[in-house]
Amino acid sequence: MFFLQLRSELAKLFGKKRTYIGFGVFLLAQNVMLLAFRYSNWSKGTAHLLDSNGYQASDFISALTVAVLMLIPQILLLMPLYVMLVGGDLVAKEAEDGTLRMILSRPISRFRLLLTKWLTGVIFAAILVVSLGAMALFFARCWFEWKGMFIFIPVPGGQTIFSVLDASEGLRLYALAHVVLAINACTMLSLAFMFSCFNMKPAAATILALSFLMLSVVMEGMPFFADWKEFAITHHFRAWILVFSKPMQMAQIAESLSVLVAVNVTAFVIGATHFHMRDIKS
Amino acid sequence: MIELRGVSKIFGQRWAVRDLDLTVPRGEIFGLLGHNGAGKSTSIGMMLGQVWPTAGELRICGHDITRDRAKALHRVGAIFETPVFYDYLSGWKNLEILSHYTAPTPAERIKKIVEWVGLTGRENDKVSKYSHGMRTRLALAQALLPDPELLILDEPSDGLDPEGIHEMRLTIQRLQKELGLTILLSSHLLNEVEQLCTRIAVVNQGRKVFEGTLAEAKQTKQWVRLHVGDFAKATASFQADKLITDTRNGALVALADGVKTDALVRRLVALDIPVFAISPEEETLESFYLNLMQDSRAAKPSTPA
């Protein structure tokens, strides 16, 4: 029964056209960025950086390098927006449309309904991240050669990730980074899902969740909060970058992932508790 | 099938339902009457475990809805005032999805229900292409999927044209006759309730103001139509002699218990008031309902202590 209900939730989510907006925008954004990379001075700057560090630039301006570079703006801007848009819809849209009342006239428990909805959101977030990564790599490969990977990402707080990897190692870490990114996406979705369980419009749930992220970014950037940056959720979202560090900062990645999993559970519990207590009216 | 004992619900500072007792016996079509905001939908919400009661006990199909929701709703179907579905999916897919919230339902069962409600041939169309009448039929189909013993219909004719209302009325009658269902019908269409229900309850400002059979509702007062020379003088005299209990519209009087029309005629003759016509007036549900509402109109909206 549980899997039938989960299948139903997936059918509802993937039956909606707006679910695919995120995929479409990613597709468009990636190709625009690729054109910019191909025909701008970007590659000259990267080549200079590699040359000045003693590497042969032509070996590392590759599909893998470009794919990672394309990920950064998408992860910062597009992914939170589309994941939270879906997360905010999961419960609030059904409540707004009135279909929630019809579902809750059936003998399904509220907790079980929420669990299937949340799992549906998690599956969506994972599919979105995997598609994002696969599409980025596919389109980058269309324009750039398959060679070694070069990573240069300055992290707020002074740390800079600089790595030069061969293609197979680069691909392995690229895949691993997407596992971490999928957990980031689930956490963003869980935040929007939590607000969605309250009596509010779907757009309000999305906006509140986005505001929460913005607040975290702002607070993390203020010197006053430097000693408490671990309390900012966005600090832990950067664990995917640490995957490319040499040597890999396992302890820090594990800490961040633990925090993110805890945020997921907390958001679900808060949402489920409120949803259980509230009255569902037309 | 439905038992409510001392059920109350407070939203903020407002009593939506106050100390409601209600019993719907098996096999009946029971009408829940009341104007908008009277507490009908809140009561139905509580019966379906969607609204938490502030106080009281609700038993559906013998089970406490707040403690044993799954068992209580296992064989219950419900339709709400505006049938809403996943418009971007087909009617069939909607039924399949909704059935999964109760129990796995074989395709044969869905097909049979689709036939029963008359949607065969259109079940694979997207719901966005359905007319209001077809949506109502789909709503009925989803309510029938769990093979219910009890059907809760909250304003099922809302938004339907006269032909649709007629069709819905016939369907409700068929449901009771052919499937033997117990039906709770919430409506403010008095004509519909009068034609369908055997028992009714009337709620006003969250309180039950009447519960009984339709016949009892119509017999609460025995009305007599008087066409006389001076109605005001006649009724003043009747009231002084305690022959009547009420007057209405300058033409109707309600006889006191044990009083027959001949007593009025004798009194009118004694007063030398010309009598042109005197005849018993049958109480309609509409007149009963309006009277009941008029009686409780003086009561102010209640707030919790």
Coordinates of C-alpha atoms in Angstrom, one line a residue:
Chain A
M1 CA 0.0 0.0 0.0
F2 CA 2.8 2.4 0.9
F3 CA 4.5 2.0 -2.5
L4 CA 1.1 2.4 -4.3
Q5 CA 0.6 5.7 -2.4
L6 CA 4.2 6.8 -3.2
R7 CA 3.6 5.9 -6.8
S8 CA 0.4 8.0 -6.8
E9 CA 2.3 11.0 -5.3
L10 CA 4.9 10.6 -8.0
A11 CA 2.3 10.4 -10.7
K12 CA 0.7 13.6 -9.4
L13 CA 4.0 15.4 -9.2
F14 CA 5.4 14.3 -12.6
G15 CA 2.0 14.7 -14.3
K16 CA 2.3 18.5 -13.8
K17 CA 3.9 20.6 -16.4
R18 CA 5.4 23.1 -13.9
T19 CA 7.4 20.2 -12.4
Y20 CA 9.5 20.3 -15.6
I21 CA 10.1 24.1 -15.6
G22 CA 13.3 23.6 -13.5
F23 CA 14.7 21.0 -16.0
G24 CA 13.9 23.3 -18.9
V25 CA 15.6 26.3 -17.3
F26 CA 18.7 24.3 -16.4
L27 CA 18.9 23.1 -20.0
L28 CA 18.7 26.7 -21.3
A29 CA 21.1 28.2 -18.7
Q30 CA 23.7 25.5 -19.3
N31 CA 23.8 26.1 -23.0
V32 CA 24.0 29.9 -22.6
M33 CA 26.9 29.4 -20.2
L34 CA 28.7 27.0 -22.6
L35 CA 28.5 29.5 -25.4
A36 CA 29.9 32.2 -23.1
F37 CA 32.8 29.9 -22.0
R38 CA 33.5 28.9 -25.6
Y39 CA 33.5 32.4 -27.1
S40 CA 34.6 34.6 -24.3
N41 CA 38.0 35.4 -22.6
W42 CA 37.2 33.0 -19.8
S43 CA 39.5 30.2 -21.1
K44 CA 42.5 32.6 -21.3
G45 CA 42.2 33.5 -17.6
T46 CA 42.0 29.9 -16.6
A47 CA 44.9 29.0 -18.9
H48 CA 47.0 31.7 -17.2
L49 CA 46.1 30.4 -13.8
L50 CA 47.1 26.9 -14.7
D51 CA 50.3 28.0 -16.5
S52 CA 51.4 30.1 -13.5
N53 CA 51.0 27.0 -11.3
G54 CA 53.2 24.9 -13.6
Y55 CA 50.5 22.9 -15.4
Q56 CA 49.9 22.5 -19.1
A57 CA 46.7 24.5 -19.6
S58 CA 45.5 22.7 -22.7
D59 CA 45.3 19.4 -20.7
F60 CA 42.8 20.8 -18.2
I61 CA 40.4 23.1 -20.1
S62 CA 38.0 20.2 -20.5
A63 CA 34.4 19.0 -20.4
L64 CA 34.8 18.1 -16.7
T65 CA 36.3 21.5 -15.7
V66 CA 33.6 23.4 -17.6
A67 CA 30.8 21.2 -16.2
V68 CA 31.9 22.0 -12.6
L69 CA 32.1 25.7 -13.4
M70 CA 28.6 25.7 -14.9
L71 CA 27.3 24.1 -11.8
I72 CA 28.2 26.9 -9.4
P73 CA 25.8 29.6 -10.6
Q74 CA 23.0 27.0 -11.0
I75 CA 23.5 25.6 -7.6
L76 CA 23.5 29.1 -6.0
L77 CA 20.5 30.5 -7.9
L78 CA 18.4 28.1 -9.9
M79 CA 18.5 24.9 -7.8
P80 CA 17.1 26.5 -4.5
L81 CA 14.4 28.3 -6.5
Y82 CA 13.1 25.2 -8.4
V83 CA 13.5 22.8 -5.5
M84 CA 11.7 25.1 -3.1
L85 CA 9.0 25.8 -5.7
V86 CA 8.1 22.2 -5.7
G87 CA 8.6 21.7 -2.0
G88 CA 6.3 24.7 -1.3
D89 CA 3.6 23.2 -3.5
L90 CA 3.6 19.7 -2.1
V91 CA 1.1 20.2 0.7
A92 CA 0.0 23.8 0.4
K93 CA -1.1 23.5 -3.3
E94 CA -3.3 20.6 -2.4
A95 CA -4.8 22.4 0.5
E96 CA -5.4 25.5 -1.7
D97 CA -7.0 23.5 -4.5
G98 CA -9.2 21.4 -2.1
T99 CA -7.9 18.0 -3.2
L100 CA -6.3 17.6 0.3
R101 CA -9.8 17.5 1.8
M102 CA -10.8 14.8 -0.6
I103 CA -7.7 12.7 0.3
L104 CA -8.2 13.2 4.0
S105 CA -11.8 11.9 3.8
R106 CA -10.0 8.5 3.2
P107 CA -8.5 6.3 5.9
I108 CA -4.9 7.3 5.3
S109 CA -3.2 8.8 8.3
R110 CA -1.9 12.4 8.0
F111 CA 1.7 11.2 8.9
R112 CA 1.7 8.6 6.2
L113 CA 0.4 11.1 3.6
L114 CA 3.1 13.5 4.6
L115 CA 5.8 10.9 4.5
T116 CA 4.8 9.8 0.9
K117 CA 4.7 13.5 -0.1
W118 CA 8.1 14.2 1.4
L119 CA 9.7 11.1 -0.2
T120 CA 8.2 12.2 -3.5
G121 CA 9.9 15.5 -3.0
V122 CA 13.2 13.8 -2.1
I123 CA 13.0 11.7 -5.3
F124 CA 12.3 14.8 -7.3
A125 CA 15.2 16.7 -5.8
A126 CA 17.6 13.7 -6.4
I127 CA 16.4 13.4 -10.1
L128 CA 16.8 17.1 -10.6
V129 CA 20.4 17.1 -9.3
V130 CA 21.4 14.0 -11.2
S131 CA 19.9 15.5 -14.4
L132 CA 21.6 18.7 -13.8
G133 CA 25.0 17.0 -13.5
A134 CA 24.4 14.7 -16.4
M135 CA 23.2 17.5 -18.7
A136 CA 26.1 19.7 -17.7
L137 CA 28.6 17.0 -18.5
F138 CA 26.8 16.0 -21.7
F139 CA 26.6 19.5 -23.1
A140 CA 30.2 20.4 -21.9
R141 CA 31.4 17.3 -23.7
C142 CA 29.7 18.5 -26.9
W143 CA 31.9 21.7 -26.9
F144 CA 35.0 20.7 -25.0
E145 CA 37.4 17.7 -25.0
W146 CA 37.4 14.9 -22.5
K147 CA 40.6 15.6 -20.5
G148 CA 41.8 16.2 -16.9
M149 CA 39.8 18.3 -14.4
F150 CA 40.9 21.6 -12.9
I151 CA 39.1 23.0 -9.9
F152 CA 39.6 26.5 -8.6
I153 CA 36.8 27.6 -6.2
P154 CA 37.4 30.3 -3.6
V155 CA 35.3 29.4 -0.5
P156 CA 34.0 32.3 1.7
G157 CA 36.2 32.4 4.8
G158 CA 39.5 32.5 3.1
Q159 CA 39.8 28.8 2.0
T160 CA 40.3 28.1 -1.7
I161 CA 39.9 24.7 -3.3
F162 CA 42.6 24.2 -6.0
S163 CA 42.8 20.7 -7.5
V164 CA 44.2 19.3 -10.7
L165 CA 42.9 15.8 -11.4
D166 CA 43.1 13.2 -14.2
A167 CA 39.8 12.5 -16.0
S168 CA 38.8 9.3 -14.3
E169 CA 39.5 10.7 -10.8
G170 CA 37.7 13.9 -11.8
L171 CA 34.6 12.0 -13.0
R172 CA 34.5 10.0 -9.7
L173 CA 34.6 13.1 -7.6
Y174 CA 32.1 14.9 -9.9
A175 CA 29.7 12.0 -9.2
L176 CA 30.4 12.1 -5.5
A177 CA 29.8 15.9 -5.4
H178 CA 26.4 15.2 -6.9
V179 CA 25.5 12.9 -4.0
V180 CA 26.3 15.7 -1.6
L181 CA 24.4 18.2 -3.9
A182 CA 21.4 15.9 -3.8
I183 CA 21.4 16.1 0.0
N184 CA 21.6 19.9 -0.3
A185 CA 18.6 19.9 -2.6
C186 CA 16.6 17.6 -0.2
T187 CA 17.4 19.9 2.6
M188 CA 16.1 22.9 0.6
L189 CA 13.0 21.0 -0.3
S190 CA 12.4 19.9 3.3
L191 CA 12.5 23.6 4.4
A192 CA 9.9 24.6 1.8
F193 CA 7.9 21.4 2.6
M194 CA 7.9 22.4 6.3
F195 CA 6.4 25.8 5.6
S196 CA 4.0 24.1 3.1
C197 CA 2.5 22.1 6.0
F198 CA 1.3 25.3 7.7
N199 CA -1.9 27.1 6.7
M200 CA -0.4 29.3 3.9
K201 CA -0.4 29.7 0.1
P202 CA 2.2 27.6 -1.8
A203 CA 4.0 30.8 -3.0
A204 CA 4.3 32.0 0.7
A205 CA 5.9 28.6 1.7
T206 CA 8.4 29.0 -1.2
I207 CA 9.2 32.6 -0.3
L208 CA 9.6 31.8 3.4
A209 CA 12.0 29.0 2.6
L210 CA 14.0 31.2 0.2
S211 CA 14.1 33.9 2.8
F212 CA 15.4 31.5 5.4
L213 CA 18.3 30.6 3.0
M214 CA 19.0 34.3 2.2
L215 CA 19.1 35.1 6.0
S216 CA 21.6 32.3 6.4
V217 CA 23.8 33.6 3.6
V218 CA 23.6 37.2 5.0
M219 CA 24.4 36.1 8.5
E220 CA 27.2 33.9 7.4
G221 CA 28.8 36.8 5.5
M222 CA 28.8 39.2 8.5
P223 CA 32.0 39.3 10.5
F224 CA 30.0 39.4 13.7
F225 CA 28.8 35.9 13.1
A226 CA 32.2 34.4 12.0
D227 CA 32.5 32.3 15.1
W228 CA 29.0 30.9 14.6
K229 CA 29.2 30.1 10.9
E230 CA 28.6 26.4 11.6
F231 CA 25.0 27.4 12.6
A232 CA 24.3 28.7 9.1
I233 CA 22.8 26.1 6.9
T234 CA 24.4 27.5 3.8
H235 CA 27.9 26.9 5.4
H236 CA 27.1 23.2 5.3
F237 CA 25.8 23.4 1.7
R238 CA 29.4 23.9 0.6
A239 CA 30.4 20.3 1.5
W240 CA 30.1 19.4 -2.2
I241 CA 33.1 21.7 -2.9
L242 CA 35.2 20.0 -0.3
V243 CA 34.8 16.8 -2.2
F244 CA 37.4 18.2 -4.7
S245 CA 39.9 19.2 -2.0
K246 CA 43.2 17.4 -1.7
P247 CA 43.3 15.6 0.6
M248 CA 39.5 15.2 0.8
Q249 CA 38.3 16.9 4.0
M250 CA 36.2 13.8 5.2
A251 CA 35.6 15.0 8.7
Q252 CA 34.2 18.3 7.6
I253 CA 32.1 16.8 4.9
A254 CA 30.7 14.2 7.3
E255 CA 29.9 17.0 9.8
S256 CA 28.1 19.0 7.2
L257 CA 26.2 16.0 6.0
S258 CA 25.1 15.1 9.5
V259 CA 23.9 18.7 10.1
L260 CA 22.0 18.6 6.8
V261 CA 20.3 15.2 7.6
A262 CA 19.4 16.6 11.0
V263 CA 17.9 19.7 9.4
N264 CA 15.9 17.4 7.0
V265 CA 14.5 15.4 9.9
T266 CA 13.8 18.5 12.0
A267 CA 11.9 20.2 9.2
F268 CA 9.9 17.1 8.5
V269 CA 9.0 16.6 12.2
I270 CA 8.0 20.3 12.6
G271 CA 5.9 20.2 9.5
A272 CA 4.3 16.9 10.3
T273 CA 3.5 18.0 13.9
H274 CA 1.8 21.1 12.8
F275 CA 0.0 19.4 10.0
H276 CA -1.3 16.8 12.4
M277 CA -2.7 19.4 14.7
R278 CA -4.3 21.7 12.1
D279 CA -7.9 21.7 10.9
I280 CA -8.3 21.0 7.2
K281 CA -11.2 23.2 6.0
S282 CA -12.4 24.3 2.6
Chain B
M1 CA -23.8 4.9 11.5
I2 CA -23.0 8.3 12.8
E3 CA -23.2 9.3 16.4
L4 CA -22.2 12.7 17.8
R5 CA -22.4 13.3 21.5
G6 CA -21.9 16.8 22.9
V7 CA -19.6 17.8 20.0
S8 CA -18.3 21.4 20.0
K9 CA -15.7 23.2 17.9
I10 CA -14.3 26.7 18.6
F11 CA -12.3 28.6 16.0
G12 CA -10.5 31.4 17.9
Q13 CA -13.3 33.2 19.8
R14 CA -16.2 31.8 17.8
W15 CA -18.3 28.7 18.4
A16 CA -18.6 27.0 15.0
V17 CA -20.4 24.0 16.5
R18 CA -21.9 23.9 20.0
D19 CA -22.9 20.8 22.0
L20 CA -24.1 18.9 19.0
D21 CA -25.8 15.6 19.4
L22 CA -26.7 13.7 16.3
T23 CA -27.6 10.1 15.4
V24 CA -27.9 8.9 11.8
P25 CA -29.3 5.4 11.8
R26 CA -28.2 2.8 9.2
G27 CA -30.0 2.8 5.8
E28 CA -31.5 6.3 6.1
I29 CA -31.0 9.4 4.0
F30 CA -30.5 12.0 6.7
G31 CA -30.6 15.7 5.9
L32 CA -28.4 18.2 7.6
L33 CA -30.0 21.7 7.1
G34 CA -28.8 25.1 7.9
H35 CA -27.7 28.3 6.1
N36 CA -24.2 29.2 5.2
G37 CA -21.9 29.4 8.2
A38 CA -24.4 27.4 10.4
G39 CA -21.8 24.8 11.2
K40 CA -22.7 22.0 8.7
S41 CA -19.4 21.8 6.9
T42 CA -17.4 22.0 10.2
S43 CA -19.6 19.1 11.6
I44 CA -18.9 17.1 8.4
G45 CA -15.2 18.0 8.7
M46 CA -15.2 16.6 12.3
M47 CA -17.0 13.5 11.1
L48 CA -14.3 12.8 8.6
G49 CA -11.4 13.5 11.0
Q50 CA -10.4 16.7 9.1
V51 CA -11.3 19.1 11.9
W52 CA -10.4 18.3 15.5
P53 CA -13.4 18.7 17.9
T54 CA -12.8 20.9 20.9
A55 CA -15.1 18.7 22.9
G56 CA -17.4 15.7 22.5
E57 CA -17.3 12.2 21.0
L58 CA -17.8 11.3 17.3
R59 CA -18.4 7.7 16.3
I60 CA -18.5 6.8 12.6
C61 CA -19.4 3.2 11.7
G62 CA -19.0 2.3 15.3
H63 CA -15.4 3.6 15.7
D64 CA -14.2 6.8 17.4
I65 CA -13.0 9.0 14.6
T66 CA -10.3 10.8 16.6
R67 CA -8.8 7.6 18.0
D68 CA -9.4 5.1 15.2
R69 CA -9.7 7.1 12.0
A70 CA -8.6 4.3 9.7
K71 CA -11.2 1.9 10.8
A72 CA -13.9 4.6 11.1
L73 CA -13.4 5.8 7.5
H74 CA -12.6 2.4 5.9
R75 CA -16.1 2.2 4.3
V76 CA -17.0 5.9 4.1
G77 CA -17.3 7.9 0.9
A78 CA -17.6 11.7 0.7
I79 CA -18.3 14.4 -1.8
F80 CA -17.7 18.1 -1.1
E81 CA -19.5 21.1 -2.5
T82 CA -17.1 21.9 -5.4
P83 CA -15.7 18.7 -6.9
V84 CA -11.9 19.2 -7.3
F85 CA -9.5 16.9 -9.0
Y86 CA -6.1 16.8 -10.5
D87 CA -7.2 18.5 -13.7
Y88 CA -4.0 17.6 -15.6
L89 CA -4.7 13.9 -15.2
S90 CA -7.4 11.7 -16.7
G91 CA -10.6 10.8 -14.8
W92 CA -9.4 7.2 -14.6
K93 CA -6.0 8.2 -13.2
N94 CA -7.7 10.4 -10.6
L95 CA -9.8 7.4 -9.5
E96 CA -6.8 5.2 -9.4
I97 CA -4.8 7.6 -7.3
L98 CA -7.6 8.3 -4.9
S99 CA -8.4 4.6 -4.4
H100 CA -4.8 4.0 -3.2
Y101 CA -5.6 6.1 -0.1
T102 CA -8.1 3.4 1.0
A103 CA -7.0 0.1 -0.4
P104 CA -5.7 -1.4 -3.6
T105 CA -8.6 -1.4 -6.0
P106 CA -8.7 -3.7 -9.1
A107 CA -9.2 -2.1 -12.5
E108 CA -12.5 -4.1 -12.8
R109 CA -13.9 -2.3 -9.8
I110 CA -13.0 1.1 -11.2
K111 CA -14.5 0.2 -14.5
K112 CA -17.7 -0.9 -12.8
I113 CA -18.0 2.3 -10.9
V114 CA -17.3 4.4 -14.0
E115 CA -20.1 2.6 -15.7
W116 CA -22.4 3.1 -12.7
V117 CA -22.0 6.8 -12.7
G118 CA -22.2 7.1 -16.5
L119 CA -18.7 8.2 -17.4
T120 CA -17.9 5.3 -19.7
G121 CA -16.1 6.6 -22.8
R122 CA -14.8 9.7 -21.1
E123 CA -12.8 8.2 -18.3
N124 CA -9.5 8.6 -20.2
D125 CA -10.1 12.3 -21.0
K126 CA -8.3 14.9 -18.9
V127 CA -10.5 16.2 -16.1
S128 CA -9.8 19.7 -17.3
K129 CA -12.1 18.9 -20.2
Y130 CA -14.9 17.7 -18.0
S131 CA -18.1 19.8 -17.5
H132 CA -19.3 20.5 -13.9
G133 CA -21.8 17.7 -14.2
M134 CA -19.1 15.2 -15.2
R135 CA -16.9 16.3 -12.4
T136 CA -19.8 15.7 -10.0
R137 CA -20.2 12.2 -11.4
L138 CA -16.4 11.7 -11.0
A139 CA -16.7 12.9 -7.4
L140 CA -19.5 10.3 -6.9
A141 CA -17.3 7.6 -8.5
Q142 CA -14.4 8.3 -6.1
A143 CA -16.8 8.3 -3.2
L144 CA -18.1 4.8 -4.3
L145 CA -14.7 3.3 -4.9
P146 CA -14.1 2.0 -1.3
D147 CA -17.5 0.2 -1.4
P148 CA -18.9 2.4 1.2
E149 CA -21.6 1.8 3.8
L150 CA -21.9 5.5 4.5
L151 CA -21.9 8.3 2.1
I152 CA -21.4 11.9 3.3
L153 CA -22.6 14.5 0.7
D154 CA -21.7 18.1 1.5
E155 CA -23.8 20.3 -0.8
P156 CA -23.6 17.8 -3.7
S157 CA -25.9 19.9 -6.0
D158 CA -23.9 23.1 -5.5
G159 CA -23.3 24.7 -8.9
L160 CA -25.4 22.2 -10.9
D161 CA -28.1 23.3 -13.4
P162 CA -31.7 22.2 -12.7
E163 CA -31.2 19.1 -14.9
G164 CA -28.1 18.3 -13.0
I165 CA -29.8 18.7 -9.6
H166 CA -32.6 16.4 -10.8
E167 CA -30.0 13.8 -12.0
M168 CA -28.2 14.1 -8.6
R169 CA -31.5 13.5 -6.8
L170 CA -32.2 10.4 -8.8
T171 CA -28.7 9.2 -8.2
I172 CA -29.0 9.6 -4.4
Q173 CA -32.2 7.7 -4.5
R174 CA -30.6 4.9 -6.6
L175 CA -27.7 4.8 -4.1
Q176 CA -30.0 4.0 -1.3
K177 CA -32.3 1.6 -3.1
E178 CA -29.7 -0.3 -5.1
L179 CA -26.7 -0.2 -2.8
G180 CA -28.5 0.2 0.5
L181 CA -26.2 3.0 1.6
T182 CA -26.7 5.3 4.6
I183 CA -26.5 8.9 3.3
L184 CA -25.9 12.1 5.2
L185 CA -26.9 14.9 2.9
S186 CA -25.9 18.4 3.9
S187 CA -27.8 21.0 1.9
H188 CA -29.6 24.3 1.9
L189 CA -31.8 23.3 -1.0
L190 CA -34.9 22.6 1.0
N191 CA -36.8 21.1 -1.9
E192 CA -34.1 18.6 -2.5
V193 CA -34.0 17.6 1.2
E194 CA -37.8 17.4 1.3
Q195 CA -37.8 15.0 -1.6
L196 CA -35.0 12.8 -0.5
C197 CA -34.7 12.6 3.3
T198 CA -36.5 10.6 5.9
R199 CA -35.0 12.4 8.9
I200 CA -33.5 15.9 9.2
A201 CA -31.5 18.0 11.6
V202 CA -31.4 21.7 11.4
V203 CA -28.4 23.7 12.7
N204 CA -28.2 27.4 13.4
Q205 CA -25.2 29.3 14.8
G206 CA -23.6 26.0 15.5
R207 CA -26.5 24.6 17.6
K208 CA -29.0 21.9 16.6
V209 CA -32.4 23.5 16.7
F210 CA -34.4 20.5 15.4
E211 CA -34.0 16.8 14.8
G212 CA -36.7 14.5 13.7
T213 CA -38.5 13.0 10.8
L214 CA -39.8 15.1 8.0
A215 CA -43.4 14.3 9.1
E216 CA -42.6 15.6 12.6
A217 CA -41.1 18.8 11.1
K218 CA -44.3 19.4 9.3
Q219 CA -46.5 18.7 12.2
T220 CA -44.8 20.9 14.8
K221 CA -47.7 23.4 14.4
Q222 CA -51.1 22.9 12.8
W223 CA -51.7 26.0 10.6
V224 CA -55.1 27.2 9.5
R225 CA -55.6 29.7 6.7
L226 CA -58.3 32.3 7.6
H227 CA -60.0 34.6 5.2
V228 CA -62.1 36.9 7.5
G229 CA -63.4 40.4 7.7
D230 CA -61.0 41.6 10.4
F231 CA -58.0 39.3 10.9
A232 CA -56.3 41.5 13.6
K233 CA -59.5 41.6 15.7
A234 CA -60.0 37.8 15.2
T235 CA -56.5 36.8 16.2
A236 CA -56.4 39.1 19.2
S237 CA -59.5 37.4 20.5
F238 CA -58.1 33.9 19.7
Q239 CA -54.9 34.7 21.5
A240 CA -56.9 36.0 24.6
D241 CA -58.8 32.7 24.7
K242 CA -55.6 30.7 24.0
L243 CA -57.1 29.1 20.9
I244 CA -54.0 29.9 18.8
T245 CA -50.2 30.0 19.5
D246 CA -48.9 31.9 16.5
T247 CA -49.9 34.0 13.5
R248 CA -48.1 34.4 10.1
N249 CA -48.4 36.7 7.1
G250 CA -51.7 38.2 8.2
A251 CA -53.6 35.1 7.0
L252 CA -52.4 32.0 8.9
V253 CA -52.9 31.0 12.5
A254 CA -51.4 28.1 14.4
L255 CA -53.9 26.2 16.5
A256 CA -53.1 25.5 20.2
D257 CA -53.0 21.9 21.3
G258 CA -56.4 20.2 21.3
V259 CA -58.1 23.1 19.5
K260 CA -60.1 22.3 16.3
T261 CA -61.2 24.8 13.6
D262 CA -64.8 24.6 14.7
A263 CA -63.8 26.5 17.9
L264 CA -62.4 29.3 15.8
V265 CA -65.6 29.5 13.7
R266 CA -67.8 29.6 16.8
R267 CA -65.6 32.4 18.2
L268 CA -65.7 34.4 14.9
V269 CA -69.5 34.1 14.7
A270 CA -69.8 35.2 18.3
L271 CA -67.6 38.3 17.5
D272 CA -69.7 38.9 14.4
I273 CA -66.7 38.9 12.1
P274 CA -67.5 37.8 8.5
V275 CA -65.9 34.4 7.6
F276 CA -65.2 33.9 3.9
A277 CA -62.9 30.8 4.1
I278 CA -61.2 28.7 6.7
S279 CA -59.0 25.7 5.7
P280 CA -56.1 23.7 7.1
E281 CA -52.7 24.7 5.7
E282 CA -50.1 22.0 5.2
E283 CA -46.7 22.9 6.6
T284 CA -43.9 22.7 4.0
L285 CA -40.3 22.1 4.9
E286 CA -39.6 25.6 3.7
S287 CA -42.1 27.3 5.9
F288 CA -41.0 25.1 8.9
Y289 CA -37.4 26.0 8.2
L290 CA -38.0 29.7 7.8
N291 CA -40.0 29.7 11.0
L292 CA -37.3 27.9 12.9
M293 CA -34.7 30.4 11.7
Q294 CA -37.0 33.4 12.6
D295 CA -37.4 32.0 16.1
S296 CA -33.6 31.8 16.7
R297 CA -32.8 35.0 14.9
A298 CA -33.0 37.0 18.0
A299 CA -30.1 35.0 19.5
K300 CA -26.8 36.8 19.2
P301 CA -23.7 35.1 17.8
S302 CA -22.2 33.1 20.6
T303 CA -18.6 33.4 21.9
P304 CA -16.8 30.9 24.2
A305 CA -16.8 31.6 27.9

